Amino acid sequence: MFENSERTDIAELGEFGLIKHLTDNFKIKHESSIKGVGDDAAVLNFENKEVLISTDLLLEGIHFDLAYVPLMHLGYKAIQVNLSDIYAMNGIATQVTFSIGLSSKFPLEAVEEIYKGVQLACDKFNIDLIGGDTSASKQGLVISVTSIGYAEKKDVVYRNGAQEGDLLCVSGDLGGAYVGLQILEREKQIFLENPNIQPDLEGKDYIIERQLKPEGRRDIVDLLGQMKIVPTSMIDVSDGLASEILHICQQSEKGCTLYEEKLPIDPMTYETARELGLDPTVCALNGGEDYELLFTIKQADYEKLKHDVDISIIGHITDKNSGCKMVSKSNVVHELKAQGWNAFKL
Ligand code: ADP
Ligand code: MG
């Protein structure tokens, strides 16, 4: 990467020059951002709202592989996955900080690419970049993002509010990001064995995008607001649907019944999983990185969203003693287990 293109040594700019160079193009959009980049701390004012804060740490070789992740996508995704946590609280994200540890092999042009992705995500989702930190790294690229947002106190949705009889809903479709990752991994292996072979990603755009360019579901938060639905519980699908359902059930002290036939799986995800010898249902349950919203609603709210094609009702909440179950397409009841994606299983 960047072998044949222009390379400017970061040392030429110095730390302060670099920060100024990277952040100069970012304009403040929100009244709540009183002071952004440029002082010892940013200053925010949310008046009487609840303030939501979430942080992620992304490490090269653990969370991303620069062999197939373009740097602009990495910047974009780092912001999106973090905003997703604010949306999962039913909040509106307004600010981010972006911190970066750079190995010496990184030229200025590479950092600029990352920041292009950051700016794209910030512009598209109406977010202010209000600070960060910059350091050298000996262990490859390190990125940390903190997002800040707000909600009215009555609108904040936690993981622990699900009640018996509530409907279990999920936005979008599941498993695509995982199957997309399997394709990228396959093409990387082929490339390592024979660098003359170009990656064959034809016809796989949707699932590759699901992996490389996920989007937080702010639109679902807006939609729920318009429908006047406050979910009883909510979480974003980062580790896999099964794992997230279990979080909601454990924290709410409830059980659930999930129906395999109701799982939303895109046809490209389904066919590609089959091609790779994977079970599409397992990909949807345990794949992870979908960044969809999983939430529960009262039955009384069903009428309001039953026609929305972007929301699937996949099950319901039961009492704790019934446990967490999945009814398969052939009507066999399985216990729901989470494999989840776990960075500690190396
Ligand atoms: P400090 O020495 O207090 O850490 P810095 O010189 O690192 O201050 O940061 C100066 C300003 O630039 C601060 O507002 C900080 O939030 C911001 N900043 C530093 N690094 C980044 C970055 N990578 N992206 C965005 N803003 C940054
Ligand atoms: Mg600093």
Coordinates of C-alpha atoms and ligand atoms in Angstrom, one line a residue:
M1 CA 0.0 0.0 0.0
F2 CA 1.3 3.5 -1.0
E3 CA 4.5 1.9 -2.3
N4 CA 4.2 3.7 -5.7
S5 CA 2.3 6.8 -4.6
E6 CA 3.5 10.0 -3.0
R7 CA 5.0 9.5 0.5
T8 CA 5.4 12.4 2.9
D9 CA 7.1 11.6 6.1
I10 CA 4.9 12.6 9.1
A11 CA 8.0 13.8 10.9
E12 CA 8.2 16.7 8.4
L13 CA 5.0 18.2 9.8
G14 CA 5.5 17.4 13.5
E15 CA 2.7 16.4 15.8
F16 CA 0.9 19.7 16.0
G17 CA 1.3 20.3 12.2
L18 CA -0.2 16.9 11.6
I19 CA -3.2 17.5 13.9
K20 CA -3.9 20.9 12.3
H21 CA -3.5 19.4 8.8
L22 CA -5.9 16.5 9.5
T23 CA -8.6 18.5 11.4
D24 CA -8.6 21.8 9.5
N25 CA -11.3 20.7 7.1
F26 CA -13.8 19.7 9.8
K27 CA -16.4 22.4 10.5
I28 CA -18.5 22.4 13.7
K29 CA -22.2 21.8 13.0
H30 CA -23.8 21.6 16.4
E31 CA -24.7 24.3 18.9
S32 CA -23.9 21.8 21.6
S33 CA -20.2 21.8 20.5
I34 CA -19.0 24.9 22.3
K35 CA -15.3 24.2 21.8
G36 CA -13.9 21.5 19.5
V37 CA -10.3 20.8 18.5
G38 CA -7.6 23.2 19.8
D39 CA -7.7 23.4 23.5
D40 CA -6.9 21.0 26.4
A41 CA -10.5 19.7 26.4
A42 CA -13.5 20.1 24.2
V43 CA -16.5 21.9 25.8
L44 CA -20.1 20.6 25.2
N45 CA -23.5 21.8 26.4
F46 CA -26.5 19.6 26.2
E47 CA -28.8 21.7 28.5
N48 CA -31.2 19.3 30.2
K49 CA -30.7 16.2 28.0
E50 CA -29.2 12.8 29.1
V51 CA -25.7 12.6 27.7
L52 CA -24.6 9.3 26.1
I53 CA -20.9 8.3 25.7
S54 CA -19.4 5.2 24.1
T55 CA -15.8 4.2 23.3
D56 CA -14.2 1.6 21.0
L57 CA -10.6 0.5 20.6
L58 CA -9.6 -0.9 17.2
L59 CA -6.3 -2.8 16.8
E60 CA -4.5 -3.8 13.6
G61 CA -4.4 -7.6 13.4
I62 CA -7.2 -8.0 15.9
H63 CA -10.1 -5.9 14.6
F64 CA -8.9 -5.2 11.0
D65 CA -6.5 -6.5 8.5
L66 CA -4.8 -3.8 6.3
A67 CA -4.3 -6.5 3.6
Y68 CA -7.9 -6.0 2.4
V69 CA -9.3 -3.0 4.3
P70 CA -8.8 0.2 2.4
L71 CA -7.8 3.0 4.8
M72 CA -10.7 5.3 3.9
H73 CA -13.1 2.5 4.7
L74 CA -11.3 1.9 8.0
G75 CA -11.8 5.5 9.1
Y76 CA -15.5 5.4 8.0
K77 CA -16.2 2.1 9.7
A78 CA -14.4 3.1 12.9
I79 CA -16.8 6.1 13.2
Q80 CA -19.9 4.1 12.2
V81 CA -19.5 1.2 14.6
N82 CA -19.1 3.6 17.4
L83 CA -22.1 5.8 16.5
S84 CA -24.1 2.5 16.4
D85 CA -23.7 2.3 20.2
I86 CA -25.3 5.7 20.6
Y87 CA -28.2 4.7 18.3
A88 CA -28.6 1.5 20.3
M89 CA -29.5 3.7 23.3
N90 CA -32.2 5.4 21.1
G91 CA -30.0 8.5 21.1
I92 CA -28.8 11.0 18.5
A93 CA -25.0 11.0 18.1
T94 CA -23.5 14.5 17.8
Q95 CA -19.8 14.4 18.4
V96 CA -16.8 12.1 18.2
T97 CA -13.2 12.1 19.2
F98 CA -10.7 10.2 17.1
S99 CA -7.4 9.0 18.5
I100 CA -4.7 7.3 16.5
G101 CA -1.5 5.4 17.1
L102 CA 0.7 5.3 13.9
S103 CA 3.6 3.0 13.1
S104 CA 6.5 4.6 11.4
K105 CA 5.7 2.9 8.1
F106 CA 2.7 5.2 7.7
P107 CA 3.2 8.2 5.4
L108 CA 1.0 11.3 5.7
E109 CA -1.0 10.2 2.6
A110 CA -2.1 7.1 4.5
V111 CA -3.3 9.1 7.5
E112 CA -5.1 11.5 5.1
E113 CA -7.0 8.5 3.6
I114 CA -8.2 7.4 7.1
Y115 CA -9.4 11.0 7.8
K116 CA -11.2 11.1 4.5
G117 CA -13.3 8.2 5.7
V118 CA -13.8 9.9 9.1
Q119 CA -14.9 13.1 7.4
L120 CA -17.3 11.2 5.1
A121 CA -18.9 9.5 8.0
C122 CA -19.1 12.7 10.0
D123 CA -20.7 14.6 7.2
K124 CA -23.2 11.9 6.3
F125 CA -24.3 11.4 9.9
N126 CA -24.1 15.1 11.0
I127 CA -21.3 14.6 13.5
D128 CA -18.7 17.1 14.9
L129 CA -15.1 15.9 15.3
I130 CA -14.2 17.6 18.5
G131 CA -10.8 16.1 19.5
G132 CA -8.6 13.1 19.8
D133 CA -5.0 12.2 20.5
T134 CA -2.1 11.3 18.2
S135 CA 0.9 9.0 19.0
A136 CA 3.5 6.8 17.5
S137 CA 2.8 3.1 17.8
K138 CA 5.2 0.1 17.7
Q139 CA 2.5 -2.5 17.4
G140 CA 0.8 -1.4 14.2
L141 CA -2.1 0.9 13.7
V142 CA -4.3 1.7 16.7
I143 CA -7.6 3.7 16.5
S144 CA -9.9 4.7 19.3
V145 CA -13.2 6.5 18.8
T146 CA -15.4 8.0 21.4
S147 CA -18.9 9.1 20.5
I148 CA -21.1 11.4 22.3
G149 CA -24.8 11.9 21.9
Y150 CA -28.0 12.8 23.7
A151 CA -31.6 11.8 24.3
E152 CA -34.5 12.9 26.4
K153 CA -34.5 11.0 29.7
K154 CA -37.8 9.3 28.8
D155 CA -36.5 8.1 25.4
V156 CA -33.2 6.4 26.6
V157 CA -33.5 2.7 26.0
Y158 CA -31.4 0.2 28.0
R159 CA -30.8 -3.5 27.5
N160 CA -32.7 -4.4 30.7
G161 CA -36.3 -3.3 29.9
A162 CA -37.8 -6.3 28.0
Q163 CA -41.1 -7.6 29.4
E164 CA -42.8 -10.9 28.9
G165 CA -45.0 -10.8 25.7
D166 CA -42.9 -8.1 24.1
L167 CA -42.0 -8.6 20.4
L168 CA -38.4 -9.1 19.4
C169 CA -37.5 -7.0 16.3
V170 CA -34.4 -6.5 14.2
S171 CA -33.6 -4.0 11.5
G172 CA -32.2 -4.8 8.1
D173 CA -30.7 -8.2 7.4
L174 CA -28.1 -10.4 9.2
G175 CA -25.0 -12.4 8.4
G176 CA -23.9 -10.4 5.4
A177 CA -20.9 -8.8 7.0
Y178 CA -19.6 -12.2 8.2
V179 CA -20.0 -13.9 4.8
G180 CA -18.4 -10.8 3.2
L181 CA -15.4 -11.3 5.5
Q182 CA -15.1 -14.9 4.5
I183 CA -14.9 -13.9 0.8
L184 CA -12.2 -11.3 1.6
E185 CA -10.3 -13.8 3.6
R186 CA -10.5 -16.4 0.8
E187 CA -9.3 -13.9 -1.8
K188 CA -6.4 -12.8 0.6
Q189 CA -5.2 -16.5 0.8
I190 CA -5.4 -16.9 -3.0
F191 CA -3.4 -13.6 -3.4
L192 CA -0.8 -14.7 -0.8
E193 CA -0.3 -18.0 -2.7
N194 CA -0.2 -16.3 -6.1
P195 CA 0.1 -12.5 -6.2
N196 CA -0.6 -12.5 -10.0
I197 CA -4.2 -13.5 -9.4
Q198 CA -6.5 -10.5 -8.9
P199 CA -9.2 -10.8 -6.3
D200 CA -12.5 -12.1 -7.6
L201 CA -15.2 -10.1 -5.8
E202 CA -17.6 -9.9 -8.7
G203 CA -21.3 -10.1 -7.8
K204 CA -20.4 -9.9 -4.1
D205 CA -20.7 -6.1 -3.7
Y206 CA -23.5 -6.1 -1.1
I207 CA -21.8 -8.4 1.4
I208 CA -18.4 -6.9 0.9
E209 CA -19.9 -3.5 1.6
R210 CA -21.6 -4.9 4.7
Q211 CA -18.2 -5.9 5.9
L212 CA -16.1 -2.9 4.8
K213 CA -18.6 -0.1 5.0
P214 CA -21.3 -0.7 7.6
E215 CA -23.7 2.1 8.6
G216 CA -25.1 2.8 12.0
R217 CA -29.0 2.7 11.9
R218 CA -29.7 6.3 12.8
D219 CA -32.6 6.0 10.4
I220 CA -34.3 3.4 12.6
V221 CA -34.0 5.6 15.7
D222 CA -35.6 8.4 13.6
L223 CA -38.3 6.0 12.3
L224 CA -39.1 4.8 15.8
G225 CA -39.4 8.4 16.9
Q226 CA -41.8 9.2 14.1
M227 CA -43.9 6.1 14.9
K228 CA -43.9 7.2 18.6
I229 CA -42.5 3.9 19.6
V230 CA -40.0 3.8 22.5
P231 CA -38.6 0.2 22.5
T232 CA -38.6 -1.5 25.9
S233 CA -35.0 -2.7 25.3
M234 CA -32.4 -2.3 22.6
I235 CA -28.9 -3.3 21.6
D236 CA -26.8 -3.1 18.4
V237 CA -25.8 -6.3 16.6
S238 CA -22.0 -6.2 16.8
D239 CA -21.1 -9.7 18.1
G240 CA -23.9 -11.7 16.4
L241 CA -27.7 -11.8 16.9
A242 CA -27.7 -14.8 19.3
S243 CA -25.2 -13.1 21.6
E244 CA -27.2 -9.8 21.6
I245 CA -30.5 -11.6 22.3
L246 CA -28.9 -13.3 25.3
H247 CA -27.7 -10.0 26.6
I248 CA -31.2 -8.5 26.5
C249 CA -32.7 -11.6 28.1
Q250 CA -30.0 -11.9 30.8
Q251 CA -30.2 -8.2 31.7
S252 CA -34.0 -8.1 31.6
E253 CA -34.2 -11.4 33.5
K254 CA -36.4 -12.9 30.8
G255 CA -36.5 -15.8 28.3
C256 CA -37.4 -15.7 24.6
T257 CA -38.6 -17.6 21.6
L258 CA -36.9 -16.9 18.3
Y259 CA -38.1 -18.3 15.0
E260 CA -35.5 -19.4 12.4
E261 CA -37.8 -18.8 9.5
K262 CA -38.2 -15.2 10.5
L263 CA -34.5 -14.3 10.4
P264 CA -33.9 -11.7 7.7
I265 CA -31.1 -13.0 5.4
D266 CA -30.3 -11.3 2.1
P267 CA -30.3 -13.6 -0.9
M268 CA -26.6 -12.8 -1.7
T269 CA -25.7 -13.7 1.9
Y270 CA -27.7 -16.9 1.7
E271 CA -26.2 -18.1 -1.6
T272 CA -22.7 -17.1 -0.8
A273 CA -22.9 -18.9 2.6
R274 CA -24.1 -22.0 0.8
E275 CA -21.2 -21.7 -1.8
L276 CA -18.7 -21.6 1.1
G277 CA -20.3 -24.6 2.8
L278 CA -21.7 -22.4 5.7
D279 CA -25.1 -22.6 7.2
P280 CA -26.8 -19.2 6.5
T281 CA -28.8 -19.4 9.8
V282 CA -25.5 -19.9 11.8
C283 CA -24.0 -16.9 9.9
A284 CA -27.1 -14.8 10.8
L285 CA -27.0 -15.9 14.4
N286 CA -23.3 -15.8 15.1
G287 CA -21.7 -13.8 12.3
G288 CA -21.6 -10.4 13.9
E289 CA -20.6 -6.9 12.6
D290 CA -24.1 -6.4 11.1
Y291 CA -24.6 -3.2 13.2
E292 CA -28.3 -3.6 12.9
L293 CA -30.6 -2.7 15.9
L294 CA -32.2 -5.5 17.9
F295 CA -35.0 -4.2 20.1
T296 CA -38.2 -5.3 21.9
I297 CA -41.6 -3.5 21.6
K298 CA -44.9 -3.8 23.5
Q299 CA -47.5 -5.8 21.5
A300 CA -49.6 -2.7 21.5
D301 CA -47.0 -1.0 19.2
Y302 CA -47.2 -3.9 16.6
E303 CA -49.8 -2.1 14.4
K304 CA -47.5 0.9 14.0
L305 CA -44.6 -1.0 12.4
K306 CA -46.0 -4.2 11.0
H307 CA -45.8 -2.8 7.4
D308 CA -42.2 -1.6 7.6
V309 CA -40.1 -3.8 5.3
D310 CA -36.9 -2.8 7.0
I311 CA -37.9 -4.2 10.4
S312 CA -38.5 -7.9 11.0
I313 CA -40.3 -9.4 14.0
I314 CA -38.3 -12.5 14.8
G315 CA -39.7 -13.7 18.1
H316 CA -41.1 -12.7 21.5
I317 CA -40.0 -12.4 25.1
T318 CA -41.1 -15.1 27.6
D319 CA -40.5 -15.7 31.3
K320 CA -37.1 -16.4 32.6
N321 CA -37.7 -20.1 33.4
S322 CA -38.6 -20.8 29.8
G323 CA -35.0 -20.0 28.8
C324 CA -33.9 -18.7 25.4
K325 CA -35.1 -20.9 22.5
M326 CA -35.0 -21.0 18.8
V327 CA -37.7 -22.8 16.8
S328 CA -36.1 -24.2 13.6
K329 CA -37.7 -24.3 10.2
S330 CA -38.6 -28.0 10.8
N331 CA -40.2 -27.0 14.1
V332 CA -37.5 -28.4 16.4
V333 CA -36.8 -26.3 19.5
H334 CA -33.1 -25.6 20.2
E335 CA -31.5 -23.8 23.1
L336 CA -30.1 -20.5 21.8
K337 CA -26.4 -20.3 22.3
A338 CA -24.0 -17.5 21.5
Q339 CA -20.7 -18.2 19.9
G340 CA -20.3 -14.5 19.3
W341 CA -17.2 -12.9 18.0
N342 CA -14.6 -12.8 20.7
A343 CA -11.3 -10.9 20.3
F344 CA -9.8 -12.9 23.2
K345 CA -10.2 -16.2 21.3
L346 CA -7.0 -15.8 19.3
Ligands
ADP1 P1 -2.7 17.3 24.7 O1 -1.2 17.5 24.7 O2 -3.5 18.0 25.7 O3 -3.0 15.8 24.5 P2 -2.8 17.6 21.8 O4 -1.7 18.5 21.4 O5 -2.6 16.1 21.7 O6 -3.1 18.0 23.3 O7 -4.1 18.0 21.1 C1 -4.4 19.3 20.7 C2 -5.8 19.4 20.2 O8 -5.9 18.5 19.0 C3 -6.8 18.8 21.2 O9 -8.0 19.6 21.0 C4 -7.0 17.4 20.8 O10 -8.3 17.0 21.1 C5 -6.9 17.5 19.2 N1 -6.3 16.3 18.6 C6 -5.2 15.6 18.9 N2 -5.0 14.6 18.1 C7 -6.1 14.5 17.3 C8 -6.6 13.6 16.3 N3 -5.9 12.5 15.9 N4 -7.8 13.9 15.7 C9 -8.5 15.0 16.1 N5 -8.1 15.8 17.0 C10 -7.0 15.6 17.6
MG2 MG -2.4 14.7 22.9

